């Protein structure tokens, strides 16, 4: 992935309980880290994802995740989780994520995800609003594609 | 705690991700194991704790947990989590829990908890119904105290 | 995925804490469920993955996971996690996984994973032993490909 | 607990997956938050708890936790986890923790813990070094008791 396209990242420190019997961060924890990063990404973009929104307006459901693990992360390291929206379709967004170890800048994980936007009442996919498209576009500039 | 008073247990196998950087089960995971055991205990007693109940009738909220860690559990061991209701008050129940490693029967953890019964709409404590008292009494026999 | 090719599954009950703010199982938890299923799969095949093995002989490291989420799982449902080895390469195995809700048999998740076999001391990939190849072959019969 | 005695806190934002089927933070997650706070507390005090230390010098094992849950925390709230060492015995330290919701400053959780210091090789309790006693004393001033 092209790191220069990413405009947002958060940092998380690896805790004792992230590390498993093989003394590396367990593969599942990265999806929690990625979740944190996605929520903070959308906050930065200006899209509020709060309980009220989830219950009364729209849900945001992950329909696909892929993760490639390049190198383990270890206890007490600080990792940087980069997030961007690569494309927007009618009712879904395509996410890309890169995780680096902060100090060495070595590549830990590359991931992709697809999130579908659902009407909170019907649970049916709904078109991402013009407001959201405008906000993502303003944040990502030329690095996001609007496919539908 | 007096193990012979416990009439219910479940078993859980320790997984790679339960084990932390010190190669023992991390202290927080036991509260998840204990949660599993409590839910299954109440199922055996005949009290249905499902989503519908939580949303429309009554919530069950933990207001206190204590855990004493006697000896670590390790990867791939099977642990037994024993549960009993030691007492019932007006709107709360006192829980006791013991965790043993299955093969060696060594003591891993002893815990206590207090769960409060809340009206799902008002979030106010409500008296445990006669039906529930009868069920707990039938399951625990002489080993439970009704304090109010 | 072709469900009839899967010869192994485990069952897990969805717990209160697997469910997130959107009232569905959070996407990351499935990787923990899948981990449980993989460990049990290899136990059934006859490959011991214990702490001793990980520390002194060989590690098993996940280098890729993909998950497609078809339909949410909900609190207190029992899910079945099916696992198979689809292929064996020189030092890696390709895993496939399907998760169904037990009662309705509705499809929850399809996933794939690649695990690399590493020498525990050097952390370098090593060829899967003939013993392991024989065991996987005996378990999977015609449904596994040996690519190298 | 007397909040004015606490000289250290960290902040954590509540994530989608911390919230359970009852729409509040699940009771077990607080022990993970408390772990983060303890590690950071000791970093501030000047005691390095890293993998090398755990493996070759000393382990730090939790032998007791108590948690009183005053009020739930909800999705997207920021909580403050305060930590202090209340007392030091021969080979153990007594920890106190308070969790507040940041904005409203409402009390979420009060907890206590006991951590035992073990020799990494023998797993036997060892006396906390003079260096550590000096550091804790310098950090806590008059608010810590040295009992042995």
XYZ file of C-alpha atoms in Angstrom:
592
model
C 0.000 0.000 0.000
C 1.124 3.525 -0.686
C 1.753 5.038 2.713
C 1.836 8.593 1.372
C -1.888 8.329 0.563
C -2.790 7.919 4.241
C -3.765 11.128 6.038
C -4.842 9.686 9.367
C -3.328 7.506 12.036
C -3.692 6.665 15.681
C -1.201 5.115 18.059
C -1.731 2.196 20.413
C 0.712 0.676 22.856
C 0.919 -3.112 22.937
C -0.219 -4.426 26.304
C 0.647 -7.577 28.241
C -2.653 -9.193 27.245
C -2.266 -8.510 23.514
C 0.670 -10.880 23.492
C -0.094 -14.592 23.226
C 1.571 -17.886 24.048
C 4.007 -17.347 21.157
C 5.027 -13.994 22.681
C 3.720 -11.963 19.771
C 0.535 -9.949 19.420
C -2.247 -12.399 18.672
C -3.638 -12.059 15.136
C -7.191 -11.248 16.292
C -6.250 -8.186 18.338
C -5.319 -6.280 15.191
C -8.988 -6.156 14.216
C -9.722 -4.382 17.489
C -6.887 -1.925 16.835
C -8.208 -1.419 13.305
C -11.691 -0.766 14.699
C -10.314 1.965 16.966
C -8.538 3.499 13.988
C -11.649 3.436 11.815
C -13.817 5.120 14.430
C -11.194 7.836 14.945
C -10.778 8.219 11.183
C -14.467 8.923 10.739
C -14.413 11.310 13.688
C -11.636 13.247 11.933
C -13.586 13.230 8.685
C -16.546 14.704 10.541
C -18.857 11.715 10.580
C -20.250 11.095 14.023
C -20.569 7.391 14.806
C -22.271 7.386 18.187
C -24.825 5.195 19.911
C -27.683 7.488 18.946
C -26.654 7.280 15.281
C -26.341 3.503 15.384
C -29.730 3.090 17.020
C -31.840 5.644 15.233
C -30.204 6.566 11.924
C -27.586 4.344 10.353
C -25.452 1.374 11.181
C -22.037 0.736 9.812
C -21.457 -2.934 9.354
C -18.198 -4.586 8.348
C -18.808 -7.121 5.586
C -15.222 -7.982 4.755
C -11.793 -7.799 6.358
C -8.469 -8.972 5.005
C -5.245 -8.836 6.979
C -1.724 -9.590 5.882
C 0.665 -10.001 8.770
C 4.196 -9.003 7.787
C 6.037 -9.014 11.055
C 4.957 -9.513 14.668
C 4.475 -6.678 17.120
C 5.803 -7.224 20.626
C 4.936 -6.198 24.161
C 5.243 -2.515 24.970
C 5.875 -1.427 21.399
C 3.843 1.475 20.093
C 2.112 0.832 16.802
C 0.699 3.344 14.360
C -2.518 2.400 12.592
C -3.048 4.317 9.373
C -6.524 4.484 7.808
C -7.962 5.769 4.585
C -11.103 5.378 2.512
C -9.912 4.162 -0.871
C -13.299 4.139 -2.559
C -16.959 4.909 -1.995
C -19.667 2.914 -3.724
C -23.417 3.376 -3.470
C -23.860 2.084 0.078
C -20.368 0.950 1.028
C -16.865 2.253 1.602
C -13.580 0.499 0.953
C -11.029 0.956 3.711
C -7.289 0.437 3.673
C -5.096 0.130 6.703
C -1.407 -0.100 7.423
C 0.140 -0.756 10.811
C 3.737 0.215 11.514
C 5.846 -0.156 14.605
C 6.509 3.431 15.578
C 10.197 3.426 16.432
C 11.580 1.202 13.689
C 8.821 2.005 11.179
C 8.768 -1.673 10.260
C 5.619 -2.937 8.584
C 3.426 -5.036 10.885
C 0.115 -5.431 9.104
C -1.699 -4.375 5.955
C -5.459 -4.692 5.917
C -8.505 -3.886 3.873
C -12.121 -3.685 4.898
C -15.513 -3.052 3.401
C -18.156 -1.327 5.515
C -21.780 -1.185 4.469
C -24.069 1.617 5.510
C -27.446 0.345 6.709
C -30.682 2.034 7.631
C -30.893 1.560 11.416
C -34.537 0.475 11.303
C -34.780 -1.735 8.228
C -31.171 -2.996 8.323
C -31.197 -2.498 4.555
C -28.238 -0.909 2.761
C -28.816 2.753 2.029
C -26.931 5.184 -0.173
C -24.221 7.127 1.616
C -25.541 10.644 1.989
C -24.201 13.530 -0.057
C -23.014 15.090 3.202
C -20.794 12.097 3.917
C -19.479 11.966 0.372
C -18.570 15.617 0.590
C -16.767 15.113 3.893
C -14.788 12.082 2.728
C -13.899 13.903 -0.467
C -12.726 16.976 1.467
C -10.562 14.802 3.705
C -9.109 12.424 1.128
C -8.832 14.873 -1.764
C -7.698 13.022 -4.921
C -6.965 9.785 -3.122
C -10.517 8.479 -2.950
C -12.575 7.112 -5.827
C -16.338 7.522 -6.044
C -17.455 4.471 -7.958
C -21.220 4.962 -7.797
C -14.830 -21.707 49.709
C -16.588 -25.012 50.301
C -16.474 -26.831 46.978
C -19.119 -29.356 48.011
C -21.714 -26.555 48.052
C -21.310 -25.953 44.313
C -23.811 -27.782 42.117
C -22.871 -26.280 38.737
C -19.779 -25.937 36.643
C -18.692 -25.385 33.074
C -15.388 -26.151 31.418
C -13.273 -23.882 29.256
C -10.020 -24.657 27.499
C -7.286 -22.040 27.783
C -6.474 -20.581 24.365
C -3.309 -19.054 22.921
C -4.724 -15.537 23.357
C -5.707 -15.979 27.007
C -2.036 -16.272 27.838
C -0.093 -13.035 28.249
C 3.495 -11.847 28.075
C 4.238 -13.663 31.343
C 2.969 -16.928 29.779
C 0.057 -17.265 32.188
C -3.613 -16.513 31.704
C -4.060 -12.770 32.044
C -5.986 -11.764 35.173
C -8.787 -10.023 33.236
C -9.789 -13.052 31.172
C -11.086 -14.816 34.270
C -13.950 -12.325 34.443
C -14.999 -13.386 30.953
C -14.817 -17.048 31.991
C -16.824 -16.220 35.095
C -19.422 -14.441 32.971
C -19.847 -17.549 30.820
C -20.270 -19.630 33.972
C -22.866 -17.270 35.444
C -24.986 -17.248 32.302
C -24.901 -21.050 32.142
C -25.646 -21.301 35.854
C -28.808 -19.258 35.458
C -29.787 -21.281 32.399
C -29.534 -24.447 34.539
C -31.561 -22.829 37.294
C -34.259 -22.048 34.741
C -33.851 -18.273 34.474
C -33.695 -17.186 30.882
C -31.203 -14.351 30.342
C -31.682 -13.466 26.694
C -31.626 -10.281 24.669
C -35.384 -9.903 24.829
C -35.293 -10.147 28.630
C -32.463 -7.624 28.905
C -34.223 -5.159 26.652
C -37.837 -5.412 27.741
C -38.007 -6.931 31.210
C -34.974 -6.951 33.469
C -31.271 -6.316 33.363
C -28.746 -8.078 35.461
C -25.899 -5.769 36.342
C -22.709 -6.714 38.131
C -21.987 -4.215 40.907
C -19.049 -5.965 42.533
C -16.448 -8.575 41.677
C -13.587 -9.878 43.778
C -11.030 -12.340 42.523
C -8.263 -14.099 44.385
C -5.703 -15.665 42.095
C -4.131 -18.725 43.724
C -2.143 -20.248 40.917
C -1.799 -19.461 37.222
C -3.578 -21.384 34.483
C -1.546 -22.182 31.393
C -2.091 -22.636 27.679
C -4.238 -25.595 26.648
C -5.273 -26.512 30.163
C -8.947 -27.123 30.781
C -10.408 -25.206 33.683
C -13.624 -25.851 35.557
C -15.592 -22.823 36.698
C -17.961 -23.586 39.571
C -20.824 -21.203 40.343
C -23.388 -20.889 43.078
C -25.743 -18.284 44.482
C -24.792 -17.922 48.131
C -27.523 -15.464 49.066
C -30.492 -13.565 47.689
C -31.377 -10.125 48.960
C -34.286 -7.937 47.892
C -32.957 -6.993 44.453
C -29.538 -8.628 44.352
C -27.861 -12.006 44.421
C -24.486 -12.925 45.897
C -22.442 -15.223 43.695
C -19.469 -17.390 44.556
C -17.093 -18.930 42.076
C -14.205 -21.337 42.171
C -11.960 -22.202 39.245
C -9.953 -25.423 39.232
C -7.573 -26.844 36.678
C -9.360 -29.998 35.570
C -6.595 -32.571 35.497
C -4.673 -31.663 38.642
C -7.683 -30.155 40.465
C -5.389 -27.378 41.659
C -7.102 -24.167 42.736
C -6.725 -21.347 40.200
C -9.145 -18.644 41.283
C -11.784 -17.907 43.889
C -14.219 -15.115 43.181
C -17.333 -13.443 44.459
C -19.790 -11.205 42.696
C -22.914 -9.232 43.391
C -25.501 -8.866 40.638
C -28.352 -6.406 40.876
C -31.646 -6.961 39.169
C -32.905 -3.840 37.400
C -36.134 -2.947 35.679
C -35.176 -2.760 31.982
C -37.005 0.522 31.423
C -36.326 2.537 34.561
C -32.912 0.992 35.318
C -34.032 0.968 38.939
C -33.434 -2.063 41.173
C -36.491 -4.268 41.465
C -37.284 -7.132 43.807
C -36.355 -10.537 42.483
C -39.605 -12.233 41.554
C -41.049 -15.071 43.590
C -40.606 -17.292 40.545
C -36.869 -16.676 40.554
C -36.587 -17.181 44.294
C -38.390 -20.485 43.971
C -36.092 -21.622 41.165
C -32.890 -20.670 42.954
C -34.166 -22.330 46.101
C -35.021 -25.531 44.205
C -31.558 -25.611 42.633
C -29.470 -24.649 45.659
C -31.533 -26.371 48.340
C -30.139 -25.544 51.796
C -27.043 -23.838 50.476
C -28.610 -20.465 49.691
C -29.717 -17.828 52.177
C -32.679 -15.547 51.558
C -31.773 -12.416 53.430
C -34.730 -10.235 52.453
C -17.142 -22.709 0.117
C -18.214 -26.310 -0.216
C -19.473 -27.312 3.202
C -19.370 -31.037 2.404
C -15.562 -30.842 2.261
C -15.319 -29.870 5.943
C -14.744 -32.757 8.313
C -14.273 -30.820 11.557
C -16.201 -28.291 13.538
C -16.496 -26.910 17.030
C -19.349 -25.050 18.669
C -19.219 -21.804 20.620
C -22.044 -19.970 22.328
C -22.199 -16.220 21.790
C -21.667 -14.390 25.081
C -22.841 -10.993 26.335
C -19.403 -9.495 25.711
C -19.087 -10.749 22.126
C -21.950 -8.447 21.214
C -21.113 -4.800 20.536
C -22.851 -1.449 20.544
C -24.727 -2.457 17.381
C -26.045 -5.564 19.189
C -24.263 -7.991 16.881
C -21.084 -9.982 17.423
C -18.167 -7.632 16.825
C -16.169 -8.469 13.706
C -12.906 -9.046 15.591
C -14.242 -11.770 17.879
C -14.611 -14.147 14.944
C -10.829 -14.370 14.687
C -10.714 -15.626 18.267
C -13.432 -18.187 17.478
C -11.500 -19.206 14.362
C -8.342 -19.596 16.441
C -10.147 -21.970 18.801
C -11.382 -23.956 15.805
C -7.914 -24.169 14.250
C -6.294 -25.430 17.440
C -9.007 -28.074 17.847
C -8.739 -29.012 14.183
C -5.034 -29.734 14.518
C -5.662 -31.662 17.737
C -8.106 -33.881 15.815
C -5.594 -34.322 13.008
C -3.050 -35.456 15.578
C -0.714 -32.454 15.597
C 0.031 -31.325 19.105
C 0.233 -27.540 19.369
C 1.269 -26.997 22.962
C 3.496 -24.546 24.791
C 6.445 -26.924 24.702
C 6.124 -27.271 20.922
C 5.860 -23.521 20.409
C 8.888 -22.842 22.571
C 11.265 -25.620 21.581
C 10.234 -27.033 18.211
C 7.989 -25.098 15.870
C 5.795 -22.050 15.847
C 2.693 -21.677 13.806
C 2.257 -18.120 12.689
C -0.743 -16.683 10.872
C 0.404 -14.575 7.924
C -2.969 -13.899 6.347
C -6.631 -13.887 7.299
C -9.643 -12.973 5.199
C -13.167 -12.857 6.555
C -16.425 -12.323 4.728
C -19.286 -11.511 7.046
C -22.588 -12.707 5.584
C -25.000 -12.232 8.423
C -24.577 -11.189 12.048
C -24.587 -13.609 14.953
C -26.509 -12.565 18.045
C -26.312 -13.019 21.790
C -26.827 -16.553 23.077
C -26.820 -18.175 19.656
C -24.617 -21.218 19.186
C -22.323 -21.045 16.203
C -20.517 -23.884 14.457
C -17.031 -23.168 13.181
C -15.946 -25.544 10.431
C -12.252 -25.882 9.573
C -10.264 -27.632 6.893
C -6.807 -27.505 5.391
C -7.337 -26.814 1.699
C -3.699 -27.003 0.698
C -0.206 -27.634 2.016
C 2.799 -25.881 0.541
C 6.432 -26.265 1.543
C 6.220 -24.440 4.878
C 2.640 -23.231 4.984
C -0.917 -24.474 5.094
C -4.014 -22.876 3.598
C -7.024 -22.953 5.891
C -10.683 -22.482 5.095
C -13.382 -21.762 7.604
C -17.136 -21.486 7.581
C -19.264 -20.346 10.501
C -22.944 -21.257 10.664
C -25.571 -20.438 13.239
C -26.446 -23.859 14.605
C -30.227 -23.780 14.762
C -31.046 -21.989 11.516
C -27.900 -23.141 9.687
C -27.634 -19.644 8.255
C -24.209 -18.610 7.008
C -22.457 -16.157 9.342
C -18.863 -15.971 8.160
C -16.532 -17.461 5.571
C -12.822 -17.116 6.166
C -9.463 -18.171 4.877
C -6.096 -18.175 6.552
C -2.511 -18.972 5.813
C -0.322 -20.344 8.594
C 3.429 -20.571 8.275
C 5.440 -23.151 10.111
C 8.569 -21.681 11.713
C 11.546 -23.186 13.448
C 11.091 -22.152 17.089
C 14.709 -21.066 17.475
C 15.544 -19.336 14.216
C 12.012 -18.104 13.469
C 12.686 -19.161 9.884
C 10.085 -21.039 7.825
C 10.739 -24.762 7.758
C 9.248 -27.512 5.630
C 6.225 -29.212 7.171
C 7.414 -32.617 8.286
C 6.419 -35.786 6.479
C 4.644 -36.861 9.646
C 2.396 -33.825 9.502
C 1.743 -34.239 5.796
C 0.725 -37.833 6.386
C -1.624 -36.857 9.195
C -3.319 -34.059 7.259
C -3.646 -36.347 4.264
C -5.200 -39.089 6.368
C -7.691 -36.641 7.849
C -8.618 -34.704 4.723
C -8.411 -37.563 2.216
C -8.916 -36.223 -1.321
C -9.909 -32.752 -0.191
C -6.418 -31.386 0.423
C -3.842 -30.449 -2.195
C -0.137 -30.835 -1.648
C 1.365 -28.101 -3.759
C 5.025 -28.505 -2.832
C -11.330 6.455 47.875
C -9.659 9.804 48.291
C -9.154 11.089 44.769
C -6.699 13.771 45.877
C -4.195 11.060 46.800
C -3.928 9.887 43.176
C -1.048 11.391 41.225
C -1.362 9.411 38.017
C -4.041 8.701 35.456
C -4.461 7.617 31.881
C -7.392 8.086 29.544
C -9.114 5.484 27.401
C -11.981 5.934 24.993
C -14.765 3.351 25.162
C -14.966 1.383 21.920
C -17.841 -0.393 20.161
C -16.576 -3.772 21.359
C -16.248 -2.773 25.032
C -20.019 -2.416 25.134
C -22.054 -5.585 25.653
C -25.559 -6.826 25.007
C -26.852 -4.551 27.792
C -25.280 -1.544 26.016
C -22.852 -0.808 28.827
C -19.154 -1.578 29.137
C -18.838 -5.223 30.104
C -17.521 -5.716 33.637
C -14.434 -7.672 32.532
C -13.041 -4.973 30.263
C -12.305 -2.755 33.258
C -9.550 -5.148 34.313
C -7.876 -4.620 30.955
C -8.180 -0.844 31.371
C -6.784 -1.158 34.885
C -3.866 -3.204 33.554
C -3.020 -0.453 31.071
C -3.151 2.080 33.896
C -0.908 0.005 36.155
C 1.750 -0.459 33.483
C 1.745 3.270 32.752
C 1.808 4.094 36.441
C 4.953 2.056 36.942
C 6.508 3.608 33.855
C 5.921 7.046 35.409
C 7.383 5.885 38.700
C 10.479 4.756 36.817
C 10.060 0.990 37.042
C 10.560 -0.636 33.688
C 8.170 -3.543 33.143
C 9.284 -4.957 29.819
C 9.548 -8.412 28.307
C 13.215 -8.710 29.209
C 12.438 -7.899 32.833
C 9.564 -10.378 32.971
C 11.668 -13.133 31.461
C 15.014 -12.681 33.131
C 14.575 -10.661 36.327
C 11.201 -10.329 37.964
C 7.570 -11.021 37.285
C 4.730 -9.009 38.597
C 1.766 -11.202 39.282
C -1.695 -10.037 40.319
C -2.947 -12.099 43.259
C -6.100 -10.156 44.047
C -8.473 -7.751 42.357
C -11.642 -6.182 43.683
C -13.909 -3.971 41.625
C -16.934 -1.994 42.670
C -19.001 -0.815 39.735
C -20.788 2.426 40.582
C -22.228 3.493 37.275
C -21.901 2.153 33.735
C -19.654 3.675 31.114
C -21.062 3.966 27.614
C -19.838 3.848 24.043
C -17.506 6.647 22.982
C -17.115 8.110 26.460
C -13.601 8.851 27.638
C -12.724 7.412 31.001
C -9.891 8.384 33.316
C -8.202 5.587 35.223
C -6.394 6.797 38.334
C -3.741 4.607 39.957
C -1.724 4.723 43.118
C 0.298 2.414 45.293
C -1.307 2.586 48.717
C 1.159 0.331 50.481
C 4.303 -1.714 49.977
C 4.911 -4.922 51.897
C 7.914 -7.211 51.706
C 7.228 -8.667 48.259
C 3.912 -7.114 47.309
C 2.290 -3.779 46.567
C -1.266 -2.705 47.248
C -2.852 -0.780 44.396
C -5.891 1.450 44.368
C -7.752 2.556 41.305
C -10.588 4.910 40.511
C -12.250 5.292 37.126
C -14.174 8.452 36.280
C -16.040 9.437 33.146
C -14.039 12.397 31.931
C -16.707 14.918 30.981
C -19.172 14.466 33.816
C -16.558 13.280 36.338
C -19.065 10.679 37.504
C -17.631 7.696 39.337
C -17.583 4.519 37.236
C -15.433 2.054 39.137
C -13.317 1.751 42.258
C -10.839 -1.079 42.415
C -8.044 -2.499 44.480
C -5.326 -4.937 43.553
C -2.426 -6.750 45.075
C 0.616 -7.497 42.934
C 3.328 -9.851 44.046
C 6.891 -9.523 42.904
C 8.413 -12.854 41.870
C 11.868 -13.959 40.921
C 11.616 -14.714 37.188
C 13.464 -18.003 37.457
C 12.188 -19.538 40.673
C 8.711 -17.942 40.566
C 9.177 -17.348 44.293
C 8.209 -14.035 45.913
C 11.196 -11.781 46.404
C 11.597 -8.588 48.397
C 10.950 -5.417 46.420
C 14.319 -3.850 45.840
C 15.447 -0.721 47.646
C 15.569 1.012 44.287
C 11.907 0.369 43.722
C 10.973 1.417 47.233
C 12.831 4.654 46.737
C 11.108 5.337 43.440
C 7.611 4.615 44.743
C 8.336 6.746 47.778
C 9.560 9.630 45.620
C 6.449 9.437 43.457
C 3.817 8.922 46.163
C 5.390 11.049 48.891
C 3.379 10.730 52.107
C 0.551 8.797 50.511
C 2.202 5.384 50.533
C 2.796 3.167 53.542
C 5.773 0.861 53.828
C 4.513 -1.984 55.954
C 7.520 -4.285 55.866
